Coordinates of N, CA and C in Angstrom, one line a residue:
C1 N -5.5 4.3 8.4 CA -6.8 4.0 8.9 C -7.8 5.0 8.4
D2 N -7.4 6.3 8.3 CA -8.2 7.3 7.8 C -8.5 7.1 6.3
Q3 N -7.5 6.6 5.6 CA -7.7 6.3 4.2 C -8.8 5.3 4.0
L4 N -8.7 4.2 4.7 CA -9.7 3.2 4.6 C -11.1 3.7 5.0
H5 N -11.2 4.5 6.0 CA -12.4 5.1 6.4 C -13.0 6.0 5.3
D6 N -12.2 6.8 4.7 CA -12.6 7.7 3.6 C -13.1 6.8 2.4
M7 N -12.4 5.7 2.2 CA -12.7 4.8 1.1 C -14.1 4.2 1.3
M8 N -14.4 3.8 2.6 CA -15.6 3.2 2.9 C -16.8 4.2 2.9
V9 N -16.5 5.4 3.4 CA -17.6 6.4 3.5 C -17.9 7.0 2.1
H10 N -16.9 7.3 1.3 CA -17.2 7.9 0.0 C -17.4 6.9 -1.1
F11 N -16.8 5.8 -1.0 CA -17.0 4.6 -1.9 C -16.9 5.0 -3.4
D12 N -15.8 5.7 -3.7 CA -15.6 6.1 -5.1 C -14.1 5.9 -5.4
N13 N -13.7 5.8 -6.6 CA -12.3 5.7 -7.0 C -11.6 4.6 -6.2
L14 N -12.3 3.4 -6.1 CA -11.8 2.4 -5.2 C -10.4 1.9 -5.6
E15 N -10.2 1.7 -6.9 CA -8.9 1.2 -7.3 C -7.8 2.2 -7.0
E16 N -8.0 3.5 -7.2 CA -7.0 4.5 -6.8 C -6.8 4.6 -5.3
R17 N -7.9 4.5 -4.6 CA -7.8 4.5 -3.1 C -7.1 3.3 -2.6
A18 N -7.4 2.1 -3.2 CA -6.7 0.9 -2.8 C -5.2 1.0 -3.0
K19 N -4.8 1.6 -4.2 CA -3.4 1.8 -4.5 C -2.7 2.7 -3.5
A20 N -3.4 3.8 -3.1 CA -2.9 4.7 -2.1 C -2.7 4.0 -0.8
L21 N -3.6 3.2 -0.4 CA -3.5 2.4 0.8 C -2.3 1.5 0.7
K22 N -2.1 0.8 -0.4 CA -0.9 -0.1 -0.6 C 0.3 0.7 -0.5
D23 N 0.4 1.9 -1.1 CA 1.6 2.8 -1.0 C 1.8 3.2 0.5
T24 N 0.8 3.5 1.2 CA 1.0 3.8 2.7 C 1.5 2.6 3.4
E25 N 0.9 1.5 3.1 CA 1.3 0.2 3.8 C 2.8 0.0 3.5
H26 N 3.2 0.2 2.3 CA 4.6 0.0 1.9 C 5.5 0.9 2.6
E27 N 5.1 2.2 2.7 CA 5.9 3.2 3.5 C 6.1 2.7 4.9
G28 N 5.0 2.2 5.5 CA 5.0 1.7 6.9 C 6.0 0.5 7.0
D29 N 6.0 -0.4 6.0 CA 7.0 -1.5 6.0 C 8.4 -1.0 6.0
L30 N 8.7 0.1 5.2 CA 10.0 0.6 5.1 C 10.4 1.3 6.4
V31 N 9.5 1.9 7.1 CA 9.8 2.5 8.4 C 10.1 1.4 9.4
A32 N 9.3 0.4 9.4 CA 9.5 -0.7 10.3 C 10.8 -1.4 10.1
H33 N 11.2 -1.6 8.9 CA 12.5 -2.2 8.6 C 13.6 -1.3 9.0
E34 N 13.5 0.0 8.8 CA 14.5 0.9 9.2 C 14.6 0.9 10.8
L35 N 13.5 0.9 11.4 CA 13.5 0.8 12.9 C 14.2 -0.4 13.4
F36 N 13.9 -1.6 12.8 CA 14.5 -2.8 13.2 C 16.0 -2.8 13.0
E37 N 16.4 -2.2 11.9 CA 17.9 -2.1 11.6 C 18.5 -1.2 12.7
R38 N 17.9 -0.1 13.0 CA 18.5 0.8 14.0 C 18.5 0.1 15.4
L39 N 17.4 -0.6 15.7 CA 17.4 -1.3 16.9 C 18.5 -2.3 17.1
N40 N 18.9 -3.0 16.0 CA 20.0 -3.9 16.0 C 21.3 -3.2 16.2
R41 N 21.4 -2.0 15.7 CA 22.7 -1.2 15.8 C 22.8 -0.4 17.1
T42 N 21.8 -0.2 17.8 CA 21.8 0.7 19.0 C 22.1 -0.1 20.3
F43 N 23.0 0.4 21.1 CA 23.4 -0.3 22.3 C 22.4 -0.1 23.4
I44 N 22.0 1.2 23.6 CA 21.1 1.6 24.7 C 19.9 2.1 24.0
T45 N 18.7 1.6 24.4 CA 17.4 2.1 23.9 C 16.6 2.7 25.0
P46 N 15.7 3.6 24.6 CA 14.8 4.2 25.6 C 13.8 3.3 26.3
L47 N 13.5 2.3 25.5 CA 12.6 1.2 26.0 C 13.2 -0.1 25.8
E48 N 12.7 -1.2 26.4 CA 13.3 -2.5 26.1 C 13.2 -2.8 24.7
R49 N 14.2 -3.5 24.1 CA 14.2 -3.8 22.7 C 13.0 -4.6 22.3
E50 N 12.6 -5.6 23.1 CA 11.5 -6.4 22.8 C 10.2 -5.6 22.7
D51 N 10.1 -4.6 23.6 CA 8.9 -3.7 23.6 C 8.9 -2.9 22.3
I52 N 10.0 -2.3 21.9 CA 10.1 -1.5 20.7 C 9.7 -2.4 19.5
H53 N 10.3 -3.6 19.5 CA 10.0 -4.5 18.4 C 8.5 -4.9 18.3
N54 N 7.9 -5.2 19.5 CA 6.5 -5.6 19.5 C 5.6 -4.5 19.1
L55 N 5.9 -3.3 19.5 CA 5.1 -2.1 19.2 C 5.2 -1.9 17.7
A56 N 6.4 -1.9 17.1 CA 6.5 -1.7 15.7 C 5.9 -2.8 14.9
S57 N 6.0 -4.0 15.3 CA 5.3 -5.1 14.7 C 3.8 -5.0 14.7
G58 N 3.3 -4.6 15.9 CA 1.9 -4.4 16.0 C 1.3 -3.3 15.1
L59 N 2.1 -2.2 15.0 CA 1.7 -1.1 14.1 C 1.7 -1.6 12.7
D60 N 2.7 -2.4 12.3 CA 2.8 -2.9 11.0 C 1.6 -3.9 10.7
D61 N 1.2 -4.7 11.7 CA 0.1 -5.6 11.5 C -1.2 -4.8 11.3
V62 N -1.4 -3.7 12.0 CA -2.6 -2.9 11.8 C -2.6 -2.3 10.3
L63 N -1.5 -1.8 9.9 CA -1.4 -1.3 8.5 C -1.7 -2.4 7.5
D64 N -1.1 -3.6 7.7 CA -1.4 -4.7 6.8 C -2.9 -5.0 6.7
A65 N -3.5 -5.1 7.9 CA -4.9 -5.4 7.9 C -5.8 -4.4 7.2
V66 N -5.5 -3.1 7.4 CA -6.2 -2.1 6.8 C -6.1 -2.1 5.3
E67 N -4.8 -2.3 4.8 CA -4.6 -2.3 3.4 C -5.2 -3.6 2.8
A68 N -5.2 -4.7 3.4 CA -5.8 -5.9 2.9 C -7.3 -5.7 2.8
T69 N -7.9 -5.0 3.7 CA -9.4 -4.8 3.6 C -9.7 -3.9 2.4
G70 N -8.9 -2.8 2.2 CA -9.2 -2.0 1.1 C -9.0 -2.7 -0.3
T71 N -8.0 -3.5 -0.3 CA -7.7 -4.3 -1.5 C -8.9 -5.3 -1.9
R72 N -9.4 -5.9 -0.8 CA -10.5 -6.8 -1.0 C -11.8 -6.1 -1.5
L73 N -12.0 -4.9 -1.1 CA -13.1 -4.2 -1.6 C -13.1 -4.1 -3.2
V74 N -11.9 -4.0 -3.7 CA -11.7 -3.9 -5.2 C -11.8 -5.3 -5.7
L75 N -11.0 -6.2 -5.2 CA -11.0 -7.6 -5.7 C -12.3 -8.3 -5.7
Y76 N -13.1 -8.0 -4.7 CA -14.4 -8.7 -4.6 C -15.5 -7.9 -5.3
K77 N -15.1 -6.8 -5.9 CA -16.1 -6.0 -6.7 C -17.3 -5.6 -5.9
I78 N -17.0 -5.1 -4.7 CA -18.1 -4.7 -3.8 C -18.7 -3.4 -4.4
R79 N -20.0 -3.4 -4.5 CA -20.7 -2.4 -5.3 C -21.0 -1.1 -4.5
S80 N -21.2 -1.3 -3.2 CA -21.5 -0.1 -2.3 C -21.1 -0.5 -0.9
S81 N -20.9 0.5 -0.1 CA -20.6 0.4 1.3 C -21.9 0.1 2.1
T82 N -21.7 -0.2 3.4 CA -22.8 -0.3 4.3 C -22.5 0.7 5.5
P83 N -23.6 1.1 6.1 CA -23.4 1.9 7.3 C -22.5 1.2 8.4
E84 N -22.7 -0.1 8.5 CA -21.9 -0.8 9.5 C -20.4 -0.8 9.2
A85 N -20.1 -1.0 7.9 CA -18.7 -1.0 7.5 C -18.1 0.4 7.7
A86 N -18.9 1.4 7.4 CA -18.4 2.8 7.6 C -18.2 3.0 9.1
T87 N -19.1 2.5 9.9 CA -18.9 2.7 11.4 C -17.7 1.9 11.9
L88 N -17.5 0.7 11.4 CA -16.3 -0.1 11.8 C -15.0 0.6 11.4
T89 N -14.9 1.1 10.1 CA -13.7 1.8 9.7 C -13.5 3.1 10.5
G90 N -14.6 3.8 10.9 CA -14.5 4.9 11.8 C -13.9 4.6 13.2
I91 N -14.3 3.4 13.7 CA -13.8 2.9 15.0 C -12.3 2.7 14.8
I92 N -11.9 2.0 13.8 CA -10.5 1.7 13.5 C -9.7 3.0 13.4
A93 N -10.3 4.0 12.7 CA -9.6 5.3 12.6 C -9.4 6.0 14.0
R94 N -10.5 5.8 14.8 CA -10.4 6.4 16.2 C -9.3 5.7 17.0
C95 N -9.3 4.4 16.8 CA -8.2 3.6 17.5 C -6.9 4.1 17.1
A96 N -6.7 4.3 15.8 CA -5.4 4.8 15.3 C -5.0 6.1 15.9
V97 N -6.0 7.0 16.1 CA -5.7 8.3 16.8 C -5.2 8.0 18.2
Q98 N -5.9 7.1 18.9 CA -5.5 6.8 20.3 C -4.1 6.2 20.3
I99 N -3.8 5.4 19.4 CA -2.4 4.8 19.3 C -1.4 5.8 19.0
E100 N -1.7 6.7 18.1 CA -0.8 7.8 17.8 C -0.5 8.7 19.0
Q101 N -1.5 9.0 19.7 CA -1.4 9.9 20.9 C -0.6 9.1 22.0
A102 N -0.9 7.8 22.1 CA -0.2 7.0 23.2 C 1.3 6.9 22.8
V103 N 1.6 6.7 21.6 CA 3.0 6.6 21.2 C 3.7 7.9 21.5
A104 N 3.1 9.0 21.2 CA 3.6 10.4 21.5 C 3.9 10.5 23.0
H105 N 3.1 9.9 23.8 CA 3.3 10.0 25.3 C 4.2 9.0 25.9
L106 N 4.8 8.1 25.0 CA 5.8 7.2 25.6 C 7.0 7.9 26.1
K107 N 7.2 9.1 25.7 CA 8.4 9.9 26.2 C 8.3 10.2 27.7
D108 N 7.1 10.5 28.2 CA 6.9 10.8 29.6 C 6.0 9.9 30.3
F109 N 5.4 8.9 29.7 CA 4.6 7.9 30.3 C 3.3 8.4 31.0
K110 N 2.9 9.6 30.6 CA 1.7 10.2 31.2 C 0.5 9.9 30.5
G111 N -0.5 9.4 31.2 CA -1.8 9.2 30.6 C -1.9 8.0 29.7
L112 N -1.0 7.1 29.6 CA -0.9 6.0 28.7 C -2.1 5.0 28.9
M113 N -2.4 4.8 30.1 CA -3.5 3.8 30.4 C -4.8 4.3 29.8
A114 N -5.0 5.6 29.8 CA -6.3 6.1 29.3 C -6.5 5.8 27.8
F115 N -5.4 5.9 27.1 CA -5.4 5.5 25.7 C -5.7 4.1 25.5
S116 N -5.1 3.2 26.3 CA -5.3 1.8 26.2 C -6.8 1.4 26.5
I117 N -7.3 2.1 27.5 CA -8.7 1.9 28.0 C -9.7 2.3 26.8
E118 N -9.4 3.4 26.2 CA -10.3 3.8 25.1 C -10.2 2.9 23.9
I119 N -9.0 2.4 23.6 CA -8.8 1.5 22.5 C -9.6 0.2 22.8
N120 N -9.5 -0.3 24.0 CA -10.2 -1.5 24.4 C -11.7 -1.2 24.3
R121 N -12.2 -0.1 24.7 CA -13.6 0.2 24.6 C -14.1 0.2 23.1
L122 N -13.3 0.9 22.3 CA -13.6 0.9 20.8 C -13.6 -0.5 20.2
E123 N -12.6 -1.3 20.6 CA -12.6 -2.7 20.1 C -13.8 -3.5 20.5
N124 N -14.3 -3.3 21.7 CA -15.5 -3.9 22.2 C -16.7 -3.5 21.4
E125 N -16.7 -2.2 21.0 CA -17.8 -1.7 20.2 C -17.7 -2.3 18.8
A126 N -16.5 -2.5 18.3 CA -16.4 -3.1 17.0 C -16.8 -4.6 17.0
D127 N -16.5 -5.3 18.1 CA -17.0 -6.6 18.3 C -18.5 -6.7 18.2
H128 N -19.1 -5.8 18.9 CA -20.6 -5.8 19.0 C -21.2 -5.6 17.6
I129 N -20.7 -4.6 16.9 CA -21.2 -4.3 15.6 C -21.0 -5.4 14.7
S130 N -19.8 -6.0 14.7 CA -19.4 -7.1 13.8 C -20.4 -8.3 14.0
R131 N -20.6 -8.6 15.3 CA -21.5 -9.8 15.6 C -22.9 -9.5 15.0
Q132 N -23.4 -8.3 15.3 CA -24.8 -8.0 14.8 C -24.9 -8.1 13.3
V133 N -23.9 -7.5 12.6 CA -24.0 -7.4 11.1 C -23.8 -8.8 10.5
V134 N -22.9 -9.6 11.1 CA -22.7 -11.0 10.6 C -24.0 -11.8 10.8
A135 N -24.6 -11.6 11.9 CA -25.9 -12.3 12.2 C -26.9 -11.9 11.2
D136 N -27.0 -10.6 10.8 CA -27.9 -10.2 9.8 C -27.6 -10.8 8.5
L137 N -26.3 -10.9 8.1 CA -26.0 -11.5 6.9 C -26.6 -12.9 6.7
F138 N -26.7 -13.6 7.8 CA -27.2 -15.0 7.7 C -28.7 -15.1 8.1
S139 N -29.4 -14.0 8.0 CA -30.8 -13.9 8.4 C -31.7 -14.4 7.2
G140 N -31.1 -14.6 6.1 CA -31.9 -15.1 4.9 C -32.3 -14.1 3.9
G141 N -31.9 -12.9 4.1 CA -32.3 -11.8 3.2 C -31.2 -11.3 2.3
H142 N -30.2 -12.1 2.2 CA -29.0 -11.6 1.4 C -28.6 -12.6 0.3
D143 N -28.0 -12.1 -0.8 CA -27.5 -12.9 -1.8 C -26.3 -13.7 -1.3
V144 N -26.1 -14.9 -1.7 CA -25.0 -15.8 -1.2 C -23.7 -15.2 -1.4
L145 N -23.4 -14.6 -2.6 CA -22.1 -14.0 -2.9 C -21.9 -12.8 -2.0
D146 N -22.9 -12.0 -1.8 CA -22.8 -10.9 -0.9 C -22.5 -11.3 0.6
I147 N -23.1 -12.4 1.0 CA -22.8 -12.9 2.3 C -21.3 -13.3 2.4
M148 N -20.8 -14.0 1.4 CA -19.4 -14.4 1.4 C -18.5 -13.2 1.4
R149 N -18.8 -12.2 0.5 CA -17.9 -11.1 0.4 C -17.9 -10.3 1.8
W150 N -19.1 -10.0 2.2 CA -19.2 -9.1 3.4 C -18.8 -9.8 4.7
K151 N -19.0 -11.1 4.8 CA -18.5 -11.8 6.0 C -17.0 -11.6 6.1
E152 N -16.3 -11.7 5.0 CA -14.8 -11.6 5.1 C -14.5 -10.1 5.4
I153 N -15.1 -9.2 4.7 CA -14.8 -7.8 5.0 C -15.1 -7.4 6.4
Y154 N -16.2 -7.8 6.9 CA -16.5 -7.5 8.3 C -15.5 -8.2 9.3
G155 N -15.2 -9.4 8.9 CA -14.2 -10.1 9.8 C -12.8 -9.4 9.8
R156 N -12.4 -9.0 8.6 CA -11.2 -8.2 8.5 C -11.2 -6.9 9.3
L157 N -12.3 -6.2 9.2 CA -12.5 -5.0 10.0 C -12.4 -5.2 11.5
E158 N -13.1 -6.2 11.9 CA -13.1 -6.6 13.3 C -11.7 -7.0 13.7
G159 N -11.0 -7.8 12.8 CA -9.6 -8.2 13.1 C -8.7 -7.0 13.2
A160 N -8.9 -6.0 12.4 CA -8.1 -4.8 12.5 C -8.3 -4.1 13.8
A161 N -9.5 -4.1 14.3 CA -9.8 -3.5 15.6 C -9.1 -4.3 16.7
D162 N -9.1 -5.6 16.5 CA -8.4 -6.5 17.5 C -6.9 -6.2 17.5
L163 N -6.3 -6.0 16.3 CA -4.9 -5.7 16.2 C -4.6 -4.3 16.9
C164 N -5.5 -3.4 16.8 CA -5.3 -2.1 17.5 C -5.2 -2.4 19.0
E165 N -6.1 -3.3 19.5 CA -6.1 -3.6 20.9 C -4.8 -4.3 21.3
D166 N -4.3 -5.1 20.4 CA -3.0 -5.8 20.6 C -1.9 -4.7 20.8
V167 N -1.9 -3.7 20.0 CA -1.0 -2.6 20.2 C -1.2 -1.9 21.6
A168 N -2.4 -1.7 22.0 CA -2.7 -1.1 23.3 C -2.1 -2.0 24.4
N169 N -2.2 -3.3 24.2 CA -1.7 -4.3 25.2 C -0.2 -4.1 25.3
V170 N 0.5 -3.9 24.2 CA 2.0 -3.7 24.2 C 2.3 -2.4 25.0
I171 N 1.5 -1.4 24.8 CA 1.7 -0.1 25.5 C 1.4 -0.3 27.0
E172 N 0.4 -1.1 27.3 CA 0.2 -1.4 28.7 C 1.3 -2.1 29.4
S173 N 1.9 -3.0 28.6 CA 3.0 -3.8 29.1 C 4.2 -2.9 29.4
I174 N 4.4 -1.9 28.5 CA 5.5 -0.9 28.6 C 5.3 -0.1 29.9
V175 N 4.0 0.3 30.1 CA 3.7 1.1 31.3 C 4.0 0.3 32.6
L176 N 3.5 -1.0 32.6 CA 3.7 -1.8 33.8 C 5.2 -2.0 34.1
K177 N 6.0 -2.1 33.0 CA 7.5 -2.3 33.2 C 8.1 -1.0 33.7
S178 N 7.5 0.1 33.4 CA 8.2 1.4 33.8 C 7.9 1.8 35.2
R179 N 7.0 1.1 35.9 CA 6.7 1.5 37.3 C 7.6 0.9 38.3

């Protein structure tokens, strides 16, 4: 998520940055596959198998969404970033920090709901920004191709924030089961 944010903020070396994102996403796939293999071989797990699977799948989905957005910046030959796109990638990066901290706290279950609440707040902020910027796209002051390009980019960014919220929901489910 930080890589996509840096890509959107600096908006240089897009092809190299997109490749680095793809490499990170591929590493995440390998970690997820290894986790699923271990899950199948392990008799007793610290959390319910389904919860571990859902959490890993959700994290993989976030990585996929972030990588797909970076790739499209190159494929669509986007010429420059927008402040709203940089804000949205910043929100997604902040969601990722919250997810990382929440996962670290799964060992003791302390403060997990606070992370979920913050991710939900950030996702609501992303929704608001996304709605405003898409409305602006259709205000009549933009090139048709730019409207098509940016509508998808903004949609994917908002979708990535939604996927972060899905991960928070899995964490909430784990908390509820632990009580």
